[in-house]
mmCIF file of C-alpha atoms in Angstrom:
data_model
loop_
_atom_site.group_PDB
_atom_site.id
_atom_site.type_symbol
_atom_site.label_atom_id
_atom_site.label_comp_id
_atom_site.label_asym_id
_atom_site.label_seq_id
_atom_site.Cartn_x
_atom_site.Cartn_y
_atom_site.Cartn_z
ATOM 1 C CA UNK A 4 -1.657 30.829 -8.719
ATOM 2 C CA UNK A 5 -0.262 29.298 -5.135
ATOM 3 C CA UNK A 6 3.535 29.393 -4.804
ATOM 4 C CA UNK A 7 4.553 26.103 -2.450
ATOM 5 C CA UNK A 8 8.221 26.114 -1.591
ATOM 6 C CA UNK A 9 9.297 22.253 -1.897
ATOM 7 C CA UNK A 10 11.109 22.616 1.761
ATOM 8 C CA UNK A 11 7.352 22.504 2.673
ATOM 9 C CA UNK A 12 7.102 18.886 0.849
ATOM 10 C CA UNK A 13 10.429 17.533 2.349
ATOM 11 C CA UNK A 14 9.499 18.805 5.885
ATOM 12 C CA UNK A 15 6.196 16.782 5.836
ATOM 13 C CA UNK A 16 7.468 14.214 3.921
ATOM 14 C CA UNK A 17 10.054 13.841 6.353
ATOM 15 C CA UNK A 18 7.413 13.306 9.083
ATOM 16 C CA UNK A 19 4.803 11.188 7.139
ATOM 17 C CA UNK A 20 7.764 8.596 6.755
ATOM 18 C CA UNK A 21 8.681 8.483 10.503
ATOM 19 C CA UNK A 22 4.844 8.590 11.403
ATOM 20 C CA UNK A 23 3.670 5.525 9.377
ATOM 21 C CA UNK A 24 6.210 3.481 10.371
ATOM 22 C CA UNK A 25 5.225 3.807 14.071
ATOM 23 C CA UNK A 26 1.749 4.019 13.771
ATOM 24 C CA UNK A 27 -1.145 2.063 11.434
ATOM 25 C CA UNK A 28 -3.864 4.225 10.275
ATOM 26 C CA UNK A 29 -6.955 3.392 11.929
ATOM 27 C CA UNK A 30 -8.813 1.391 9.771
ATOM 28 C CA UNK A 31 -6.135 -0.738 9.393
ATOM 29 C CA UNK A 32 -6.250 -0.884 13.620
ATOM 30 C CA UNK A 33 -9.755 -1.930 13.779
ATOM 31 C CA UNK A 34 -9.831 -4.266 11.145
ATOM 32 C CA UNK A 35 -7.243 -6.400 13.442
ATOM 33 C CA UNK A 36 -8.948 -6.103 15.785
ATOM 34 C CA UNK A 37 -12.464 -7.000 14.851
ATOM 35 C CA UNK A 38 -10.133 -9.979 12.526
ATOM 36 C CA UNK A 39 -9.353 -11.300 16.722
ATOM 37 C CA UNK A 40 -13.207 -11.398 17.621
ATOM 38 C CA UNK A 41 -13.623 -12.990 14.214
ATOM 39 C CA UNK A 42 -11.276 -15.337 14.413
ATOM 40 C CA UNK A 43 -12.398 -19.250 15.410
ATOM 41 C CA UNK A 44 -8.738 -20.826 14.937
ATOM 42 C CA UNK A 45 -7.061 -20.222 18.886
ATOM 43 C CA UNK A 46 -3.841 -19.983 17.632
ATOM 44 C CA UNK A 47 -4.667 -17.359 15.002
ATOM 45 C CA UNK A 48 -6.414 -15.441 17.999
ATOM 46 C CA UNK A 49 -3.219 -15.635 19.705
ATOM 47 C CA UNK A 50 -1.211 -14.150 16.584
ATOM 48 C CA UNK A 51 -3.719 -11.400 16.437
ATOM 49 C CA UNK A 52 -3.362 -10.377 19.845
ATOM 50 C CA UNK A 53 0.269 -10.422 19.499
ATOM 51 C CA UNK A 54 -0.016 -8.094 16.312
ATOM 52 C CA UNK A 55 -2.280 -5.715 18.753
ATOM 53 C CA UNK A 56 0.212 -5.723 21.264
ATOM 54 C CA UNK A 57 2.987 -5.194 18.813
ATOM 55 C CA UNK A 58 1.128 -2.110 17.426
ATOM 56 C CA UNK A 59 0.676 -0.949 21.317
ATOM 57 C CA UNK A 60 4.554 -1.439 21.938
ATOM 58 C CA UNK A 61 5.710 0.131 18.338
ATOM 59 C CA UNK A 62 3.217 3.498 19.404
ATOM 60 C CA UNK A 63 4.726 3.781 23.262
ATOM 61 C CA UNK A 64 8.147 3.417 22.454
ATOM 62 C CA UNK A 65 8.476 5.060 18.939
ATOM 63 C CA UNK A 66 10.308 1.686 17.720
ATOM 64 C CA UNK A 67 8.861 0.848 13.724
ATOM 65 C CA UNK A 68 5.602 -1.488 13.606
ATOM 66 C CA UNK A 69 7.968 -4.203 11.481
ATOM 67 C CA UNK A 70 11.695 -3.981 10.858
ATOM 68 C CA UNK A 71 11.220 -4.186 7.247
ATOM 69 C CA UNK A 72 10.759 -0.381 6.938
ATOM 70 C CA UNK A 73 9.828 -0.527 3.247
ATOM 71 C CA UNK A 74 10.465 0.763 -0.040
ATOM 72 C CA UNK A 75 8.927 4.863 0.250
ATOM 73 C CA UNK A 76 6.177 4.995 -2.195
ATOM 74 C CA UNK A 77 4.650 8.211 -2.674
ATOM 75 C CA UNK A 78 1.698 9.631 -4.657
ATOM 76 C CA UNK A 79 1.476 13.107 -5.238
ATOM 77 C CA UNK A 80 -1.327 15.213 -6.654
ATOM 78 C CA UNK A 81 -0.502 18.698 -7.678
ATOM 79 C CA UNK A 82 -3.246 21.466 -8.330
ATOM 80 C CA UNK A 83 -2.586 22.755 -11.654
ATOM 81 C CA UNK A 84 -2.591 26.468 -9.993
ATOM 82 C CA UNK A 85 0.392 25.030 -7.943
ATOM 83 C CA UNK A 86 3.543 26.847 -8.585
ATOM 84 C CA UNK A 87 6.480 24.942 -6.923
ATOM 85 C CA UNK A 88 10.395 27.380 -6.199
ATOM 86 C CA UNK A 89 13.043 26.122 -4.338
ATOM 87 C CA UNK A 90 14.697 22.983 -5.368
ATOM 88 C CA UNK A 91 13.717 20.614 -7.985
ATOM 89 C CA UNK A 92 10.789 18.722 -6.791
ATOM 90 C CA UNK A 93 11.450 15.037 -6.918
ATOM 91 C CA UNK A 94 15.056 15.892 -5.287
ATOM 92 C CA UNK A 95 12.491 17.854 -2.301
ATOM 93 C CA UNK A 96 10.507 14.390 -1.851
ATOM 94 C CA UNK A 97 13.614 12.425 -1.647
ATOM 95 C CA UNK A 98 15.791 14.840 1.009
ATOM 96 C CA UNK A 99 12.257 14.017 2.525
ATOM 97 C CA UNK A 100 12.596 10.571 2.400
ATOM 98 C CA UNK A 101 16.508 10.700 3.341
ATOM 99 C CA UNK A 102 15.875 12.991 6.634
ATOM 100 C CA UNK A 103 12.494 10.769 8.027
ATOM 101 C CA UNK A 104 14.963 7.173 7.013
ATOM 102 C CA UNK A 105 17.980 8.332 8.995
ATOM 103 C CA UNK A 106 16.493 10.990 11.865
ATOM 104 C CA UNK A 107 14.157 8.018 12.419
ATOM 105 C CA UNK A 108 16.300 5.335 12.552
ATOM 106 C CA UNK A 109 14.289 3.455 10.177
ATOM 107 C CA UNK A 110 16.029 0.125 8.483
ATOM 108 C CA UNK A 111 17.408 1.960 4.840
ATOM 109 C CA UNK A 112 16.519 -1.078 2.081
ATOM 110 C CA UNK A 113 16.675 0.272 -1.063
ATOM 111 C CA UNK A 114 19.715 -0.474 -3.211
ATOM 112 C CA UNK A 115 21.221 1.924 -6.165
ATOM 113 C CA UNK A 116 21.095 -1.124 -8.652
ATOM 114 C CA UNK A 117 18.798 -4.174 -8.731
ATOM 115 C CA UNK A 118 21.891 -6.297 -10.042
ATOM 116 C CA UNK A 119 25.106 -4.839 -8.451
ATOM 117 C CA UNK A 120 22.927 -4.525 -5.144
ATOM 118 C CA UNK A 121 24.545 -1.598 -3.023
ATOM 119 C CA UNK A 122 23.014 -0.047 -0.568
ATOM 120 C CA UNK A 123 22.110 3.927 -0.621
ATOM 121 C CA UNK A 124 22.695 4.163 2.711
ATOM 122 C CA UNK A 125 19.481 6.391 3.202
ATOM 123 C CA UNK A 126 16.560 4.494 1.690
ATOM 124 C CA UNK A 127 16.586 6.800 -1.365
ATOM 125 C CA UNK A 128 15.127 7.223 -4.247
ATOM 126 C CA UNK A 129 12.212 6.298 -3.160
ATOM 127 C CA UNK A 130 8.904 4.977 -6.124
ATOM 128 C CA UNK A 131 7.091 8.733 -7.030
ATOM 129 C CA UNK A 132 3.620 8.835 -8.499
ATOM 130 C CA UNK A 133 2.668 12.197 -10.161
ATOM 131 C CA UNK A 134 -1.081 13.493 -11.052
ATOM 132 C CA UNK A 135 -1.633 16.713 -11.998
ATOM 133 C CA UNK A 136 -5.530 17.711 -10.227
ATOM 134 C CA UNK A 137 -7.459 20.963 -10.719
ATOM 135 C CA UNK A 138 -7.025 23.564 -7.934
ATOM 136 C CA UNK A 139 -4.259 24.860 -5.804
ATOM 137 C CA UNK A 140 -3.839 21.722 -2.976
ATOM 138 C CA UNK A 141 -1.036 19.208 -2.763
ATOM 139 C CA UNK A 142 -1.850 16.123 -1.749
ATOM 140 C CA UNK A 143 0.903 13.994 -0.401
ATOM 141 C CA UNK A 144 0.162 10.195 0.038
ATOM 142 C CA UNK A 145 3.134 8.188 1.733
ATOM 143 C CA UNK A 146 3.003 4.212 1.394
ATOM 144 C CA UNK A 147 6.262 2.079 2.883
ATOM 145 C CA UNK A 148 5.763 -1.345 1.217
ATOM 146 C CA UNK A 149 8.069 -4.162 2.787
ATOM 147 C CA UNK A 150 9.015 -6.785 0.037
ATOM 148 C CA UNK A 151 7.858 -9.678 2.070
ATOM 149 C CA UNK A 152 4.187 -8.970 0.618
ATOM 150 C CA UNK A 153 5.387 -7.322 -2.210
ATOM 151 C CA UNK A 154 7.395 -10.458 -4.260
ATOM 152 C CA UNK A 155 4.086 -12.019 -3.610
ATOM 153 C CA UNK A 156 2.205 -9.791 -5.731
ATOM 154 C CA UNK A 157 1.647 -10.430 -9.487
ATOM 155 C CA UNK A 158 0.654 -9.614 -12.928
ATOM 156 C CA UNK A 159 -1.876 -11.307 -15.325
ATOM 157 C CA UNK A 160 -2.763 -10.133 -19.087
ATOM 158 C CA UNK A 161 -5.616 -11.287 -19.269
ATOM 159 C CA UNK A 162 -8.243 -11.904 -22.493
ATOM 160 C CA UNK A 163 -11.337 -10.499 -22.645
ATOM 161 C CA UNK A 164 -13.408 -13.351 -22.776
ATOM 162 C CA UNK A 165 -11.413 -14.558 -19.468
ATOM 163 C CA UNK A 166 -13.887 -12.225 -18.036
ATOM 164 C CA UNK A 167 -14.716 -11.709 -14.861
ATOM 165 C CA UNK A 168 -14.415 -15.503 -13.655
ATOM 166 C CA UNK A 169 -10.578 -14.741 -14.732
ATOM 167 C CA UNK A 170 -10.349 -11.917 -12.974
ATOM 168 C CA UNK A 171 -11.411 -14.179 -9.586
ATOM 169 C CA UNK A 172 -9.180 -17.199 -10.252
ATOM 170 C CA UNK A 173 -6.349 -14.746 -10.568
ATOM 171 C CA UNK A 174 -6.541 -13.407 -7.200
ATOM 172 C CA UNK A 175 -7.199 -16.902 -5.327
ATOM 173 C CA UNK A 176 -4.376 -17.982 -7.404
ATOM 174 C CA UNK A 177 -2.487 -15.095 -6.068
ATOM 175 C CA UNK A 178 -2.852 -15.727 -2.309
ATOM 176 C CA UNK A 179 -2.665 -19.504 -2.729
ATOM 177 C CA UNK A 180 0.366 -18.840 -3.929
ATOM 178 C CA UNK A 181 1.418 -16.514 -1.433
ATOM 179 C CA UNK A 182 0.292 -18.469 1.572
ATOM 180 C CA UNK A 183 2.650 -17.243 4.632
ATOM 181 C CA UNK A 184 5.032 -15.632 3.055
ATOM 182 C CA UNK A 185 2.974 -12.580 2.827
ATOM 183 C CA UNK A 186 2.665 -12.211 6.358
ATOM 184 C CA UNK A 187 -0.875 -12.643 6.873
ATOM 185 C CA UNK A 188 -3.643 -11.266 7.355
ATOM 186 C CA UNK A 189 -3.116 -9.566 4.722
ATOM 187 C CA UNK A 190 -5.079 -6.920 2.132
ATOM 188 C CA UNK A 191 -5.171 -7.396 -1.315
ATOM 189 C CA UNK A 192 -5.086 -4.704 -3.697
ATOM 190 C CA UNK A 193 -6.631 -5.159 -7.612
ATOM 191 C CA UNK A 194 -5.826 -3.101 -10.446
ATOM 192 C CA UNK A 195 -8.366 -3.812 -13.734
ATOM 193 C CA UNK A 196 -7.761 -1.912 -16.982
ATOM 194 C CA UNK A 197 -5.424 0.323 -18.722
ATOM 195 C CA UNK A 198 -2.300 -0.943 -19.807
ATOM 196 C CA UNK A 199 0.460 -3.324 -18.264
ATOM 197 C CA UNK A 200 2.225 -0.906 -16.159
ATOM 198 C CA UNK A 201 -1.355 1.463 -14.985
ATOM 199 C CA UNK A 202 -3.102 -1.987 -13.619
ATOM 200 C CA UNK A 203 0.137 -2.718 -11.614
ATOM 201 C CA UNK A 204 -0.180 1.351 -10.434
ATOM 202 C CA UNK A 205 -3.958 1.080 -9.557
ATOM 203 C CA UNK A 206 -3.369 -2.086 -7.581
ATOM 204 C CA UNK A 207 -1.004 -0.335 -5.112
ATOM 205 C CA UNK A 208 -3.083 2.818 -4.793
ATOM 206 C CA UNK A 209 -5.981 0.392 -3.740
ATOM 207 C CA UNK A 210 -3.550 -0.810 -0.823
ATOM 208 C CA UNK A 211 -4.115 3.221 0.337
ATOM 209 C CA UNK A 212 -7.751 2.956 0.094
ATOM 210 C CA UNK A 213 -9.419 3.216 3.392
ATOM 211 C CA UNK A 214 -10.633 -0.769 4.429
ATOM 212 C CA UNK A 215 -14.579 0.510 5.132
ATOM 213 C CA UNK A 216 -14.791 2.310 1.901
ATOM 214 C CA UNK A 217 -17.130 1.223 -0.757
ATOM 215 C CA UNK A 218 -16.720 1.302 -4.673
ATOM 216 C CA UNK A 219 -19.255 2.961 -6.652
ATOM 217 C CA UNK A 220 -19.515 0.850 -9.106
ATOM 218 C CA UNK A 221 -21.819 -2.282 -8.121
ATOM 219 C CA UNK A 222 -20.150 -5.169 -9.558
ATOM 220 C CA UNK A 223 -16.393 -4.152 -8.468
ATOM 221 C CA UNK A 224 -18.398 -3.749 -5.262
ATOM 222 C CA UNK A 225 -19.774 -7.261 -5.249
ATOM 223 C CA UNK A 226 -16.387 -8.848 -6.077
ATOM 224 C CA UNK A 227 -14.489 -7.284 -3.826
ATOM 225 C CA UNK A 228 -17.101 -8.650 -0.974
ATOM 226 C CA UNK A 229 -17.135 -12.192 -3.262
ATOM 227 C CA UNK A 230 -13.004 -12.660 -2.870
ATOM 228 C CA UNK A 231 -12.701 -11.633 0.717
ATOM 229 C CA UNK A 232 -15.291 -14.364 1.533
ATOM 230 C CA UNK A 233 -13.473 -17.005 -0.358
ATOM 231 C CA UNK A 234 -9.768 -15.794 0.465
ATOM 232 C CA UNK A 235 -10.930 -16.179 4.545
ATOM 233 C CA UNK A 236 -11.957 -19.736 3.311
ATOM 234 C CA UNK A 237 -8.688 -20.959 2.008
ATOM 235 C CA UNK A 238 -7.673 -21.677 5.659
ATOM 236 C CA UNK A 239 -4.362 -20.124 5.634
ATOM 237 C CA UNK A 240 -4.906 -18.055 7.986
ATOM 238 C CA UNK A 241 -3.226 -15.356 11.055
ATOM 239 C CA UNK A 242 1.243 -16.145 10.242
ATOM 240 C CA UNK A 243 -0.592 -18.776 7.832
ATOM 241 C CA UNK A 244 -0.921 -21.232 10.452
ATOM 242 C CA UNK A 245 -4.377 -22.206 9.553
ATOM 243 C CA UNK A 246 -7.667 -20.149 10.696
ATOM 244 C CA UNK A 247 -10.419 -18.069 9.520
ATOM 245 C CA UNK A 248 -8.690 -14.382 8.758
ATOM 246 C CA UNK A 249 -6.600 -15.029 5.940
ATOM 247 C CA UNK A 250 -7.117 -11.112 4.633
ATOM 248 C CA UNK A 251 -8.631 -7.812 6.224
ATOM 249 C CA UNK A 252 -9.675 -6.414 3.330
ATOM 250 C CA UNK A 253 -9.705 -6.719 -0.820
ATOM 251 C CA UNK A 254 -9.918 -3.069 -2.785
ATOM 252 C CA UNK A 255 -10.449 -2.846 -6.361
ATOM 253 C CA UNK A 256 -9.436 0.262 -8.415
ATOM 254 C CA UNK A 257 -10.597 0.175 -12.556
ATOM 255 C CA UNK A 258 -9.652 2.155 -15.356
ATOM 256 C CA UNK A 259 -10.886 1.807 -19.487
ATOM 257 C CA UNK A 260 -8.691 -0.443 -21.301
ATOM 258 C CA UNK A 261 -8.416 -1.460 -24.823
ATOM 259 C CA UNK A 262 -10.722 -3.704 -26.694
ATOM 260 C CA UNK A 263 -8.128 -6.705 -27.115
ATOM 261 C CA UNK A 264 -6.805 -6.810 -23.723
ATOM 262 C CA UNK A 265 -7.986 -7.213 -19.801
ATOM 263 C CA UNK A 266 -4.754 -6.626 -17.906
ATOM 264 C CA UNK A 267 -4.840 -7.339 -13.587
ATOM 265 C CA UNK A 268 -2.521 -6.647 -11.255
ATOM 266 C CA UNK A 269 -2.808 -7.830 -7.567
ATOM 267 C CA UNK A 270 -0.748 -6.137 -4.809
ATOM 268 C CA UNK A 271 -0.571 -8.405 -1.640
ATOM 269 C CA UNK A 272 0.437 -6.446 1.558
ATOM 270 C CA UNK A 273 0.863 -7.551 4.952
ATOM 271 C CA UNK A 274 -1.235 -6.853 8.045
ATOM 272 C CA UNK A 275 1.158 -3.866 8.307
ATOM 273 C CA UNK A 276 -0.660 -1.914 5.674
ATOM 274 C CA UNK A 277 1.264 1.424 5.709
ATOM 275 C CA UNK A 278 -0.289 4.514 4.556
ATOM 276 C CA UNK A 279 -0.471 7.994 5.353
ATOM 277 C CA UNK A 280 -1.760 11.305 3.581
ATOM 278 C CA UNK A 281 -1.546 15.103 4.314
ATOM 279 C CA UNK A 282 -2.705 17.745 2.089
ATOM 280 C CA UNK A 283 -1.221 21.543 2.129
#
């Protein structure tokens, strides 16, 4: 057994939220980028060399990539040989989030009800994902999302003999939908399987998933390449002002679902893709 005192979790999660706000990970870098060499539209060039220089200007003067600082979204696997002391866990990962929101002087966005809409003042409680893993790591994964993106997203219960044609129209319906509101380009995260509520789960953890990755499994594989093509053919486009890069990448996650049902969730995030992970 491995004793972890949960300072150790608010510490880094402290400094995971004040580090992915400045700074995107670096396939989310390159993929703008390579999206400005791509690009034919000369206005879209234009907004993609605005978004480089804005992620040059965010990492020099430690000033947030967007001002929409996001919702804190963490995912955190435990090793089963994990023994946590100190305080109670979920109250160490939100101290984190509370310390990294106001000693960064990060926007706080997060209200105590979704009706009576007051503000907590330090972007707490943040969304927590728990996973219990064999061995005696923690892995931490920190993921701002902005809403922006995120009231873009949606949720389809599908049938089973929608198959996987359904599955397709649902995501072009999604970003035709979404057009420039999701702040484009954007990546598109797909959740297939489970229930209701673990499709809309698998769809943001696919957000997290590195952009060159490949899935294992051939034909999730083959549609993820299939949508990208046709999503950069919808013409919407860098700020949706028309052009070739409409999305930098499109990750699928799966998981067994029942016989009667095919549910699909698709997360839409902007070209600020915000992720980080540390393991101790």
């Amino acid at each position: 057994m491995r004793v972890v005192n949960t300072s150790e979790i608010t510490k880094n999660i402290k400094e995971m939220c004040i580090d992915v706000n400045l700074s995107l990970s670096s396939d989310v870098k390159n993929a703008i980028l390579d999206a400005q060499k791509r690009e034919e539209s000369s206005l879209g060039k234009q907004i993609l060399g605005q978004l480089e220089k804005n992620m040059e200007i965010a990492s020099e003067t430690n000033i947030p990539i967007c001002q929409d600082t996001g919702m804190a979204v963490v995912f955190l696997k435990v090793g089963q040989d994990v023994h946590f002391e100190g305080d109670y866990i979920e109250d160490a990962i939100n101290e984190g989030i509370r310390q990294g929101y106001t000693e960064g002087y990060l926007r706080k966005s997060v209200v105590k009800d979704p009706v009576e809409r007051v503000n907590t003042g330090d972007n707490t409680p943040g969304v927590i994902h728990y996973e219990i893993v064999p061995g005696d790591k923690v892995e931490i994964l920190v993921a701002p999302k902005g809403f922006g993106s995120e009231n873009m997203s949606r949720q389809y219960m599908l049938k089973p003999a929608d198959g996987i044609e359904g599955i397709k129209n649902a995501i072009l319906e999604t970003v035709e939908m979404a057009g420039p509101n999701a702040c484009p380009p954007i990546v598109v995260g797909v959740g297939i399987g489970g229930t209701f509520e673990k499709s809309a789960i698998l769809s943001k953890k696919a957000l997290t998933r590195d952009l060159n990755s490949k899935s294992d499994i051939p034909y999730v594989r083959e549609l993820e390449e299939e949508m990208l093509e046709k999503i950069n053919k919808l013409g919407i486009g860098p700020g949706g002002l028309g052009g070739r890069i409409t999305a930098l990448g499109v990750n699928v996650e799966t998981y067994p679902t029942h016989i009667a049902g095919m549910p699909v969730a698709i997360n839409i995030c902007c070209h600020v893709n915000r992720h980080i992970k540390r393991v101790i």
